[in-house]
């Protein structure tokens, strides 16, 4: 009798599990579970610098920066940037609070331009969390900054201090979590020593070491301090791209397409548009890296929360 009741209970659980699985929407190619969970998220919310800016500095400067003659629609590139490709891949809208020039505190490389002070990362997050409607618990938050902190110090001939930058990023993550965010993504720094600016500086190996050391400390700090954060290894992906450019369609990964002499004939074969910013194709590769990491890590969490 007990065995019969147990069998019926197991059959019931099996039927319920089957119904739950069947209720999950299929992705466009008919596979279940890979993209379907992203339907539960409402949007992407982006904080950062010129690698992520889709026109905020352009609007504030009334179309002056970046110059529209050689930059696309207010982006610091020749086309869409990574978040636009990522939003399309995940079929989600996005809100962008990133400003070109942002440091991880309240400073910005463009401060004073046109008599205006531009937001740093802390200001961007305060602008979002300070809205009357509050934070969206079902949004995916992407926090990517830090390169300008180091570039600013190096331009002054100073040795960059890693710890304050890490503290600022942890504070940003804390602020989002404290206000109710559940899904936070923090990419690490690309190898700044491999940018055209880094290579031309004559200090490329030192800047590479700086980038790698910062990333190591950031990963450790996030693991201890904010274990739920999704980390994305942009540094490793950049090395993969530079070491195997043909796999991504690149013929040039060391010099910019846009120079004082003009613009190259085929930007899609260049990794860099200018001295530090990727081409649209470079951003597309970045977006693929983001998409893969986010799908793997957030889908796993989604399934855990569902079942």
PDB file of C-alpha atoms in Angstrom:
ATOM      1  CA  UNK A   1       0.000   0.000   0.000  1.00  0.00           C
ATOM      2  CA  UNK A   2       2.793   2.405   0.938  1.00  0.00           C
ATOM      3  CA  UNK A   3       4.659   1.495  -2.248  1.00  0.00           C
ATOM      4  CA  UNK A   4       1.517   2.212  -4.281  1.00  0.00           C
ATOM      5  CA  UNK A   5       1.086   5.670  -2.717  1.00  0.00           C
ATOM      6  CA  UNK A   6       4.767   6.407  -3.340  1.00  0.00           C
ATOM      7  CA  UNK A   7       4.449   5.388  -6.982  1.00  0.00           C
ATOM      8  CA  UNK A   8       1.433   7.658  -7.447  1.00  0.00           C
ATOM      9  CA  UNK A   9       3.292  10.548  -5.793  1.00  0.00           C
ATOM     10  CA  UNK A  10       6.313  10.071  -8.039  1.00  0.00           C
ATOM     11  CA  UNK A  11       4.063   9.913 -11.095  1.00  0.00           C
ATOM     12  CA  UNK A  12       2.359  13.162 -10.034  1.00  0.00           C
ATOM     13  CA  UNK A  13       5.721  14.918  -9.558  1.00  0.00           C
ATOM     14  CA  UNK A  14       6.859  13.687 -12.946  1.00  0.00           C
ATOM     15  CA  UNK A  15       3.717  15.036 -14.600  1.00  0.00           C
ATOM     16  CA  UNK A  16       4.103  18.426 -12.887  1.00  0.00           C
ATOM     17  CA  UNK A  17       7.750  18.667 -13.979  1.00  0.00           C
ATOM     18  CA  UNK A  18       6.754  17.800 -17.542  1.00  0.00           C
ATOM     19  CA  UNK A  19       4.048  20.456 -17.537  1.00  0.00           C
ATOM     20  CA  UNK A  20       6.477  23.074 -16.199  1.00  0.00           C
ATOM     21  CA  UNK A  21       9.029  22.207 -18.867  1.00  0.00           C
ATOM     22  CA  UNK A  22       6.403  22.288 -21.593  1.00  0.00           C
ATOM     23  CA  UNK A  23       5.309  25.726 -20.398  1.00  0.00           C
ATOM     24  CA  UNK A  24       8.764  27.178 -21.050  1.00  0.00           C
ATOM     25  CA  UNK A  25       8.663  29.009 -24.397  1.00  0.00           C
ATOM     26  CA  UNK A  26      10.894  27.669 -27.142  1.00  0.00           C
ATOM     27  CA  UNK A  27      13.623  29.810 -28.629  1.00  0.00           C
ATOM     28  CA  UNK A  28      13.554  30.862 -32.255  1.00  0.00           C
ATOM     29  CA  UNK A  29      15.492  27.775 -33.381  1.00  0.00           C
ATOM     30  CA  UNK A  30      13.218  25.435 -31.466  1.00  0.00           C
ATOM     31  CA  UNK A  31      15.589  24.695 -28.581  1.00  0.00           C
ATOM     32  CA  UNK A  32      14.297  25.172 -25.049  1.00  0.00           C
ATOM     33  CA  UNK A  33      16.078  26.805 -22.166  1.00  0.00           C
ATOM     34  CA  UNK A  34      18.881  28.705 -23.940  1.00  0.00           C
ATOM     35  CA  UNK A  35      17.171  32.026 -24.625  1.00  0.00           C
ATOM     36  CA  UNK A  36      13.665  31.516 -23.260  1.00  0.00           C
ATOM     37  CA  UNK A  37      14.525  32.500 -19.658  1.00  0.00           C
ATOM     38  CA  UNK A  38      15.413  36.013 -20.792  1.00  0.00           C
ATOM     39  CA  UNK A  39      11.727  36.668 -21.369  1.00  0.00           C
ATOM     40  CA  UNK A  40      11.433  37.028 -17.607  1.00  0.00           C
ATOM     41  CA  UNK A  41      13.832  40.001 -17.589  1.00  0.00           C
ATOM     42  CA  UNK A  42      12.509  43.451 -18.409  1.00  0.00           C
ATOM     43  CA  UNK A  43      15.566  45.241 -19.832  1.00  0.00           C
ATOM     44  CA  UNK A  44      19.273  45.947 -19.667  1.00  0.00           C
ATOM     45  CA  UNK A  45      20.455  48.975 -17.673  1.00  0.00           C
ATOM     46  CA  UNK A  46      23.973  50.132 -18.511  1.00  0.00           C
ATOM     47  CA  UNK A  47      26.471  52.224 -16.538  1.00  0.00           C
ATOM     48  CA  UNK A  48      29.976  53.052 -17.716  1.00  0.00           C
ATOM     49  CA  UNK A  49      32.126  55.127 -20.044  1.00  0.00           C
ATOM     50  CA  UNK A  50      32.681  55.689 -23.763  1.00  0.00           C
ATOM     51  CA  UNK A  51      32.852  51.963 -24.486  1.00  0.00           C
ATOM     52  CA  UNK A  52      29.148  51.854 -23.601  1.00  0.00           C
ATOM     53  CA  UNK A  53      27.880  55.387 -24.351  1.00  0.00           C
ATOM     54  CA  UNK A  54      25.206  55.415 -27.067  1.00  0.00           C
ATOM     55  CA  UNK A  55      24.918  59.193 -27.317  1.00  0.00           C
ATOM     56  CA  UNK A  56      24.754  60.767 -23.852  1.00  0.00           C
ATOM     57  CA  UNK A  57      27.876  62.927 -24.236  1.00  0.00           C
ATOM     58  CA  UNK A  58      26.801  63.733 -27.788  1.00  0.00           C
ATOM     59  CA  UNK A  59      23.471  65.103 -26.524  1.00  0.00           C
ATOM     60  CA  UNK A  60      25.038  67.191 -23.736  1.00  0.00           C
ATOM     61  CA  UNK A  61      27.613  68.684 -26.123  1.00  0.00           C
ATOM     62  CA  UNK A  62      24.890  69.380 -28.705  1.00  0.00           C
ATOM     63  CA  UNK A  63      26.382  67.081 -31.283  1.00  0.00           C
ATOM     64  CA  UNK A  64      30.004  68.159 -30.907  1.00  0.00           C
ATOM     65  CA  UNK A  65      31.531  65.141 -29.102  1.00  0.00           C
ATOM     66  CA  UNK A  66      32.292  62.724 -30.551  1.00  0.00           C
ATOM     67  CA  UNK A  67      32.610  64.576 -33.888  1.00  0.00           C
ATOM     68  CA  UNK A  68      29.826  63.393 -36.196  1.00  0.00           C
ATOM     69  CA  UNK A  69      32.015  63.531 -39.290  1.00  0.00           C
ATOM     70  CA  UNK A  70      33.860  60.350 -38.306  1.00  0.00           C
ATOM     71  CA  UNK A  71      31.806  58.872 -35.457  1.00  0.00           C
ATOM     72  CA  UNK A  72      28.445  57.165 -35.787  1.00  0.00           C
ATOM     73  CA  UNK A  73      25.356  58.775 -34.234  1.00  0.00           C
ATOM     74  CA  UNK A  74      27.015  59.851 -30.989  1.00  0.00           C
ATOM     75  CA  UNK A  75      28.826  56.555 -30.423  1.00  0.00           C
ATOM     76  CA  UNK A  76      32.584  56.495 -29.873  1.00  0.00           C
ATOM     77  CA  UNK A  77      32.867  54.122 -32.819  1.00  0.00           C
ATOM     78  CA  UNK A  78      31.860  53.808 -36.457  1.00  0.00           C
ATOM     79  CA  UNK A  79      28.645  51.950 -35.666  1.00  0.00           C
ATOM     80  CA  UNK A  80      26.605  50.378 -32.860  1.00  0.00           C
ATOM     81  CA  UNK A  81      28.349  49.511 -29.592  1.00  0.00           C
ATOM     82  CA  UNK A  82      28.260  46.228 -27.697  1.00  0.00           C
ATOM     83  CA  UNK A  83      25.137  46.918 -25.630  1.00  0.00           C
ATOM     84  CA  UNK A  84      23.091  47.465 -28.774  1.00  0.00           C
ATOM     85  CA  UNK A  85      24.196  44.133 -30.206  1.00  0.00           C
ATOM     86  CA  UNK A  86      23.618  42.437 -26.841  1.00  0.00           C
ATOM     87  CA  UNK A  87      20.123  43.870 -26.429  1.00  0.00           C
ATOM     88  CA  UNK A  88      19.225  42.597 -29.885  1.00  0.00           C
ATOM     89  CA  UNK A  89      20.652  39.140 -29.164  1.00  0.00           C
ATOM     90  CA  UNK A  90      18.705  38.840 -25.894  1.00  0.00           C
ATOM     91  CA  UNK A  91      15.592  40.481 -27.354  1.00  0.00           C
ATOM     92  CA  UNK A  92      15.529  43.050 -24.537  1.00  0.00           C
ATOM     93  CA  UNK A  93      15.280  46.860 -24.528  1.00  0.00           C
ATOM     94  CA  UNK A  94      17.997  48.836 -22.780  1.00  0.00           C
ATOM     95  CA  UNK A  95      18.427  52.046 -20.803  1.00  0.00           C
ATOM     96  CA  UNK A  96      21.846  53.637 -21.054  1.00  0.00           C
ATOM     97  CA  UNK A  97      23.281  55.870 -18.320  1.00  0.00           C
ATOM     98  CA  UNK A  98      26.899  55.540 -19.532  1.00  0.00           C
ATOM     99  CA  UNK A  99      28.812  58.726 -20.323  1.00  0.00           C
ATOM    100  CA  UNK A 100      32.004  58.865 -22.317  1.00  0.00           C
ATOM    101  CA  UNK A 101      34.911  59.965 -20.136  1.00  0.00           C
ATOM    102  CA  UNK A 102      33.427  58.617 -16.884  1.00  0.00           C
ATOM    103  CA  UNK A 103      35.754  57.564 -14.091  1.00  0.00           C
ATOM    104  CA  UNK A 104      34.544  55.235 -11.339  1.00  0.00           C
ATOM    105  CA  UNK A 105      33.895  58.069  -8.872  1.00  0.00           C
ATOM    106  CA  UNK A 106      32.236  61.397  -9.768  1.00  0.00           C
ATOM    107  CA  UNK A 107      34.936  62.625 -12.151  1.00  0.00           C
ATOM    108  CA  UNK A 108      34.858  62.639 -15.945  1.00  0.00           C
ATOM    109  CA  UNK A 109      37.598  63.269 -18.507  1.00  0.00           C
ATOM    110  CA  UNK A 110      35.307  65.759 -20.258  1.00  0.00           C
ATOM    111  CA  UNK A 111      34.655  67.857 -17.129  1.00  0.00           C
ATOM    112  CA  UNK A 112      34.733  71.557 -17.983  1.00  0.00           C
ATOM    113  CA  UNK A 113      34.099  71.047 -21.689  1.00  0.00           C
ATOM    114  CA  UNK A 114      31.646  73.752 -22.692  1.00  0.00           C
ATOM    115  CA  UNK A 115      31.397  74.765 -19.035  1.00  0.00           C
ATOM    116  CA  UNK A 116      29.706  71.461 -18.160  1.00  0.00           C
ATOM    117  CA  UNK A 117      30.565  68.835 -15.544  1.00  0.00           C
ATOM    118  CA  UNK A 118      29.839  65.348 -16.858  1.00  0.00           C
ATOM    119  CA  UNK A 119      28.797  62.375 -14.707  1.00  0.00           C
ATOM    120  CA  UNK A 120      31.157  59.791 -13.313  1.00  0.00           C
ATOM    121  CA  UNK A 121      30.015  56.233 -12.609  1.00  0.00           C
ATOM    122  CA  UNK A 122      28.735  57.124  -9.136  1.00  0.00           C
ATOM    123  CA  UNK A 123      26.622  59.943 -10.592  1.00  0.00           C
ATOM    124  CA  UNK A 124      25.196  57.634 -13.252  1.00  0.00           C
ATOM    125  CA  UNK A 125      24.025  55.113 -10.688  1.00  0.00           C
ATOM    126  CA  UNK A 126      22.642  57.825  -8.405  1.00  0.00           C
ATOM    127  CA  UNK A 127      20.685  59.235 -11.355  1.00  0.00           C
ATOM    128  CA  UNK A 128      19.066  55.852 -11.938  1.00  0.00           C
ATOM    129  CA  UNK A 129      18.416  54.811  -8.346  1.00  0.00           C
ATOM    130  CA  UNK A 130      17.162  58.292  -7.421  1.00  0.00           C
ATOM    131  CA  UNK A 131      14.187  58.157  -9.775  1.00  0.00           C
ATOM    132  CA  UNK A 132      10.752  58.199  -8.100  1.00  0.00           C
ATOM    133  CA  UNK A 133       9.847  54.803  -9.547  1.00  0.00           C
ATOM    134  CA  UNK A 134      12.858  53.182  -7.902  1.00  0.00           C
ATOM    135  CA  UNK A 135      14.821  50.213  -9.158  1.00  0.00           C
ATOM    136  CA  UNK A 136      13.561  47.474 -11.455  1.00  0.00           C
ATOM    137  CA  UNK A 137      14.216  44.124  -9.773  1.00  0.00           C
ATOM    138  CA  UNK A 138      13.799  42.234 -13.037  1.00  0.00           C
ATOM    139  CA  UNK A 139      16.364  44.246 -15.008  1.00  0.00           C
ATOM    140  CA  UNK A 140      19.920  43.125 -15.772  1.00  0.00           C
ATOM    141  CA  UNK A 141      22.419  45.765 -14.601  1.00  0.00           C
ATOM    142  CA  UNK A 142      25.766  46.103 -16.373  1.00  0.00           C
ATOM    143  CA  UNK A 143      28.540  48.090 -14.663  1.00  0.00           C
ATOM    144  CA  UNK A 144      31.660  48.530 -16.795  1.00  0.00           C
ATOM    145  CA  UNK A 145      34.208  51.217 -15.937  1.00  0.00           C
ATOM    146  CA  UNK A 146      37.748  51.753 -14.705  1.00  0.00           C
ATOM    147  CA  UNK A 147      39.803  52.299 -17.851  1.00  0.00           C
ATOM    148  CA  UNK A 148      39.583  56.094 -17.605  1.00  0.00           C
ATOM    149  CA  UNK A 149      40.817  56.091 -13.998  1.00  0.00           C
ATOM    150  CA  UNK A 150      44.052  54.514 -15.193  1.00  0.00           C
ATOM    151  CA  UNK A 151      44.302  56.538 -18.401  1.00  0.00           C
ATOM    152  CA  UNK A 152      43.902  59.773 -16.420  1.00  0.00           C
ATOM    153  CA  UNK A 153      46.686  58.821 -13.991  1.00  0.00           C
ATOM    154  CA  UNK A 154      49.032  57.683 -16.763  1.00  0.00           C
ATOM    155  CA  UNK A 155      48.468  60.904 -18.712  1.00  0.00           C
ATOM    156  CA  UNK A 156      49.695  62.821 -15.644  1.00  0.00           C
ATOM    157  CA  UNK A 157      52.786  60.631 -15.381  1.00  0.00           C
ATOM    158  CA  UNK A 158      51.466  58.967 -12.218  1.00  0.00           C
ATOM    159  CA  UNK A 159      51.374  55.298 -11.293  1.00  0.00           C
ATOM    160  CA  UNK A 160      47.680  54.365 -11.077  1.00  0.00           C
ATOM    161  CA  UNK A 161      46.344  53.211  -7.715  1.00  0.00           C
ATOM    162  CA  UNK A 162      44.252  50.074  -8.150  1.00  0.00           C
ATOM    163  CA  UNK A 163      42.512  49.943  -4.775  1.00  0.00           C
ATOM    164  CA  UNK A 164      40.339  53.092  -5.023  1.00  0.00           C
ATOM    165  CA  UNK A 165      39.020  51.947  -8.408  1.00  0.00           C
ATOM    166  CA  UNK A 166      38.052  48.554  -7.002  1.00  0.00           C
ATOM    167  CA  UNK A 167      36.429  50.228  -3.992  1.00  0.00           C
ATOM    168  CA  UNK A 168      34.410  52.491  -6.282  1.00  0.00           C
ATOM    169  CA  UNK A 169      33.179  49.525  -8.323  1.00  0.00           C
ATOM    170  CA  UNK A 170      32.237  47.606  -5.173  1.00  0.00           C
ATOM    171  CA  UNK A 171      30.368  50.680  -3.928  1.00  0.00           C
ATOM    172  CA  UNK A 172      28.481  50.821  -7.230  1.00  0.00           C
ATOM    173  CA  UNK A 173      27.472  47.176  -6.932  1.00  0.00           C
ATOM    174  CA  UNK A 174      26.510  47.662  -3.270  1.00  0.00           C
ATOM    175  CA  UNK A 175      24.299  50.613  -4.176  1.00  0.00           C
ATOM    176  CA  UNK A 176      22.437  48.614  -6.795  1.00  0.00           C
ATOM    177  CA  UNK A 177      21.951  45.617  -4.512  1.00  0.00           C
ATOM    178  CA  UNK A 178      20.900  47.784  -1.565  1.00  0.00           C
ATOM    179  CA  UNK A 179      18.215  49.387  -3.707  1.00  0.00           C
ATOM    180  CA  UNK A 180      16.837  46.036  -4.859  1.00  0.00           C
ATOM    181  CA  UNK A 181      18.796  44.895  -7.920  1.00  0.00           C
ATOM    182  CA  UNK A 182      19.128  41.128  -8.260  1.00  0.00           C
ATOM    183  CA  UNK A 183      21.071  40.650 -11.492  1.00  0.00           C
ATOM    184  CA  UNK A 184      24.350  42.593 -11.762  1.00  0.00           C
ATOM    185  CA  UNK A 185      27.062  42.062 -14.382  1.00  0.00           C
ATOM    186  CA  UNK A 186      30.605  43.445 -14.015  1.00  0.00           C
ATOM    187  CA  UNK A 187      33.051  42.945 -16.909  1.00  0.00           C
ATOM    188  CA  UNK A 188      36.747  43.341 -16.201  1.00  0.00           C
ATOM    189  CA  UNK A 189      39.114  45.677 -18.039  1.00  0.00           C
ATOM    190  CA  UNK A 190      40.380  44.943 -21.523  1.00  0.00           C
ATOM    191  CA  UNK A 191      44.146  44.858 -21.902  1.00  0.00           C
ATOM    192  CA  UNK A 192      44.818  48.590 -22.112  1.00  0.00           C
ATOM    193  CA  UNK A 193      48.406  47.854 -23.088  1.00  0.00           C
ATOM    194  CA  UNK A 194      47.218  46.339 -26.374  1.00  0.00           C
ATOM    195  CA  UNK A 195      45.191  49.350 -27.480  1.00  0.00           C
ATOM    196  CA  UNK A 196      46.805  51.614 -30.092  1.00  0.00           C
ATOM    197  CA  UNK A 197      47.224  54.194 -27.313  1.00  0.00           C
ATOM    198  CA  UNK A 198      48.943  51.687 -25.052  1.00  0.00           C
ATOM    199  CA  UNK A 199      51.202  50.366 -27.796  1.00  0.00           C
ATOM    200  CA  UNK A 200      52.201  53.878 -28.893  1.00  0.00           C
ATOM    201  CA  UNK A 201      53.003  54.951 -25.331  1.00  0.00           C
ATOM    202  CA  UNK A 202      56.097  52.779 -25.136  1.00  0.00           C
ATOM    203  CA  UNK A 203      54.774  51.431 -21.831  1.00  0.00           C
ATOM    204  CA  UNK A 204      52.573  48.691 -23.262  1.00  0.00           C
ATOM    205  CA  UNK A 205      53.969  45.824 -21.134  1.00  0.00           C
ATOM    206  CA  UNK A 206      53.563  47.856 -17.933  1.00  0.00           C
ATOM    207  CA  UNK A 207      49.984  48.820 -18.850  1.00  0.00           C
ATOM    208  CA  UNK A 208      49.220  45.177 -19.656  1.00  0.00           C
ATOM    209  CA  UNK A 209      50.543  44.176 -16.229  1.00  0.00           C
ATOM    210  CA  UNK A 210      48.474  46.942 -14.635  1.00  0.00           C
ATOM    211  CA  UNK A 211      45.320  45.738 -16.406  1.00  0.00           C
ATOM    212  CA  UNK A 212      45.947  42.107 -15.455  1.00  0.00           C
ATOM    213  CA  UNK A 213      46.712  42.938 -11.822  1.00  0.00           C
ATOM    214  CA  UNK A 214      43.613  45.086 -11.521  1.00  0.00           C
ATOM    215  CA  UNK A 215      41.462  42.327 -13.000  1.00  0.00           C
ATOM    216  CA  UNK A 216      42.890  39.752 -10.613  1.00  0.00           C
ATOM    217  CA  UNK A 217      42.119  41.903  -7.574  1.00  0.00           C
ATOM    218  CA  UNK A 218      38.690  42.871  -8.904  1.00  0.00           C
ATOM    219  CA  UNK A 219      37.704  39.233  -9.458  1.00  0.00           C
ATOM    220  CA  UNK A 220      38.795  38.289  -5.948  1.00  0.00           C
ATOM    221  CA  UNK A 221      37.000  41.262  -4.393  1.00  0.00           C
ATOM    222  CA  UNK A 222      33.758  40.560  -6.249  1.00  0.00           C
ATOM    223  CA  UNK A 223      33.884  36.858  -5.372  1.00  0.00           C
ATOM    224  CA  UNK A 224      34.177  37.656  -1.666  1.00  0.00           C
ATOM    225  CA  UNK A 225      32.129  40.844  -1.500  1.00  0.00           C
ATOM    226  CA  UNK A 226      29.390  40.234  -4.060  1.00  0.00           C
ATOM    227  CA  UNK A 227      29.316  36.553  -4.937  1.00  0.00           C
ATOM    228  CA  UNK A 228      26.149  36.867  -7.019  1.00  0.00           C
ATOM    229  CA  UNK A 229      27.710  39.209  -9.569  1.00  0.00           C
ATOM    230  CA  UNK A 230      28.185  37.821 -13.072  1.00  0.00           C
ATOM    231  CA  UNK A 231      31.802  38.476 -14.054  1.00  0.00           C
ATOM    232  CA  UNK A 232      32.864  38.676 -17.708  1.00  0.00           C
ATOM    233  CA  UNK A 233      36.480  38.217 -18.779  1.00  0.00           C
ATOM    234  CA  UNK A 234      36.972  40.873 -21.455  1.00  0.00           C
ATOM    235  CA  UNK A 235      40.756  40.796 -20.919  1.00  0.00           C
ATOM    236  CA  UNK A 236      40.975  37.153 -21.976  1.00  0.00           C
ATOM    237  CA  UNK A 237      38.690  37.707 -24.952  1.00  0.00           C
ATOM    238  CA  UNK A 238      40.838  40.609 -26.127  1.00  0.00           C
ATOM    239  CA  UNK A 239      43.926  38.397 -26.037  1.00  0.00           C
ATOM    240  CA  UNK A 240      42.069  35.694 -27.944  1.00  0.00           C
ATOM    241  CA  UNK A 241      41.078  38.250 -30.589  1.00  0.00           C
ATOM    242  CA  UNK A 242      44.557  39.755 -30.908  1.00  0.00           C
ATOM    243  CA  UNK A 243      46.270  36.356 -31.017  1.00  0.00           C
ATOM    244  CA  UNK A 244      43.820  34.884 -33.548  1.00  0.00           C
ATOM    245  CA  UNK A 245      42.483  37.858 -35.523  1.00  0.00           C
ATOM    246  CA  UNK A 246      41.640  35.815 -38.601  1.00  0.00           C
ATOM    247  CA  UNK A 247      39.010  33.939 -36.617  1.00  0.00           C
ATOM    248  CA  UNK A 248      37.079  37.189 -36.224  1.00  0.00           C
ATOM    249  CA  UNK A 249      37.740  38.630 -39.671  1.00  0.00           C
ATOM    250  CA  UNK A 250      40.385  41.137 -38.543  1.00  0.00           C
ATOM    251  CA  UNK A 251      43.471  42.010 -40.549  1.00  0.00           C
ATOM    252  CA  UNK A 252      44.680  44.784 -38.220  1.00  0.00           C
ATOM    253  CA  UNK A 253      44.542  44.634 -34.413  1.00  0.00           C
ATOM    254  CA  UNK A 254      47.259  47.162 -33.542  1.00  0.00           C
ATOM    255  CA  UNK A 255      46.534  50.469 -35.285  1.00  0.00           C
ATOM    256  CA  UNK A 256      43.303  52.478 -35.580  1.00  0.00           C
ATOM    257  CA  UNK A 257      41.127  52.720 -38.658  1.00  0.00           C
ATOM    258  CA  UNK A 258      40.471  56.418 -37.983  1.00  0.00           C
ATOM    259  CA  UNK A 259      43.611  58.562 -37.960  1.00  0.00           C
ATOM    260  CA  UNK A 260      44.543  62.168 -38.679  1.00  0.00           C
ATOM    261  CA  UNK A 261      45.167  61.123 -42.275  1.00  0.00           C
ATOM    262  CA  UNK A 262      41.653  59.793 -42.743  1.00  0.00           C
ATOM    263  CA  UNK A 263      39.646  56.602 -42.379  1.00  0.00           C
ATOM    264  CA  UNK A 264      40.644  53.130 -43.556  1.00  0.00           C
ATOM    265  CA  UNK A 265      38.887  51.524 -46.513  1.00  0.00           C
ATOM    266  CA  UNK A 266      37.399  48.544 -44.646  1.00  0.00           C
ATOM    267  CA  UNK A 267      36.692  49.204 -40.941  1.00  0.00           C
ATOM    268  CA  UNK A 268      35.338  45.684 -40.397  1.00  0.00           C
ATOM    269  CA  UNK A 269      38.878  44.338 -40.795  1.00  0.00           C
ATOM    270  CA  UNK A 270      40.167  46.592 -37.985  1.00  0.00           C
ATOM    271  CA  UNK A 271      39.736  45.875 -34.281  1.00  0.00           C
ATOM    272  CA  UNK A 272      40.129  49.547 -33.314  1.00  0.00           C
ATOM    273  CA  UNK A 273      38.314  52.575 -34.661  1.00  0.00           C
ATOM    274  CA  UNK A 274      40.531  55.096 -32.860  1.00  0.00           C
ATOM    275  CA  UNK A 275      43.260  55.035 -30.209  1.00  0.00           C
ATOM    276  CA  UNK A 276      41.166  53.197 -27.591  1.00  0.00           C
ATOM    277  CA  UNK A 277      37.704  52.396 -28.974  1.00  0.00           C
ATOM    278  CA  UNK A 278      36.755  49.293 -30.967  1.00  0.00           C
ATOM    279  CA  UNK A 279      35.160  49.378 -34.388  1.00  0.00           C
ATOM    280  CA  UNK A 280      31.551  48.274 -34.719  1.00  0.00           C
ATOM    281  CA  UNK A 281      32.879  44.825 -35.606  1.00  0.00           C
ATOM    282  CA  UNK A 282      35.038  44.896 -32.481  1.00  0.00           C
ATOM    283  CA  UNK A 283      31.948  45.773 -30.440  1.00  0.00           C
ATOM    284  CA  UNK A 284      30.089  42.892 -32.059  1.00  0.00           C
ATOM    285  CA  UNK A 285      32.776  40.488 -30.842  1.00  0.00           C
ATOM    286  CA  UNK A 286      32.484  42.011 -27.363  1.00  0.00           C
ATOM    287  CA  UNK A 287      28.725  41.528 -27.418  1.00  0.00           C
ATOM    288  CA  UNK A 288      29.142  37.855 -28.299  1.00  0.00           C
ATOM    289  CA  UNK A 289      31.393  37.441 -25.261  1.00  0.00           C
ATOM    290  CA  UNK A 290      28.847  39.189 -23.034  1.00  0.00           C
ATOM    291  CA  UNK A 291      25.970  37.164 -24.453  1.00  0.00           C
ATOM    292  CA  UNK A 292      27.683  33.822 -23.867  1.00  0.00           C
ATOM    293  CA  UNK A 293      28.640  34.614 -20.264  1.00  0.00           C
ATOM    294  CA  UNK A 294      25.271  36.107 -19.347  1.00  0.00           C
ATOM    295  CA  UNK A 295      23.325  33.233 -20.851  1.00  0.00           C
ATOM    296  CA  UNK A 296      25.417  30.616 -19.105  1.00  0.00           C
ATOM    297  CA  UNK A 297      25.356  32.260 -15.690  1.00  0.00           C
ATOM    298  CA  UNK A 298      21.953  33.927 -15.538  1.00  0.00           C
ATOM    299  CA  UNK A 299      20.099  31.021 -17.152  1.00  0.00           C
ATOM    300  CA  UNK A 300      21.562  28.745 -14.487  1.00  0.00           C
ATOM    301  CA  UNK A 301      20.342  31.092 -11.771  1.00  0.00           C
ATOM    302  CA  UNK A 302      16.950  31.409 -13.449  1.00  0.00           C
ATOM    303  CA  UNK A 303      16.460  27.656 -13.456  1.00  0.00           C
ATOM    304  CA  UNK A 304      17.508  27.420  -9.816  1.00  0.00           C
ATOM    305  CA  UNK A 305      14.969  30.088  -8.831  1.00  0.00           C
ATOM    306  CA  UNK A 306      12.227  28.469 -10.925  1.00  0.00           C
ATOM    307  CA  UNK A 307      12.629  24.954  -9.570  1.00  0.00           C
TER     308      UNK A 307
END
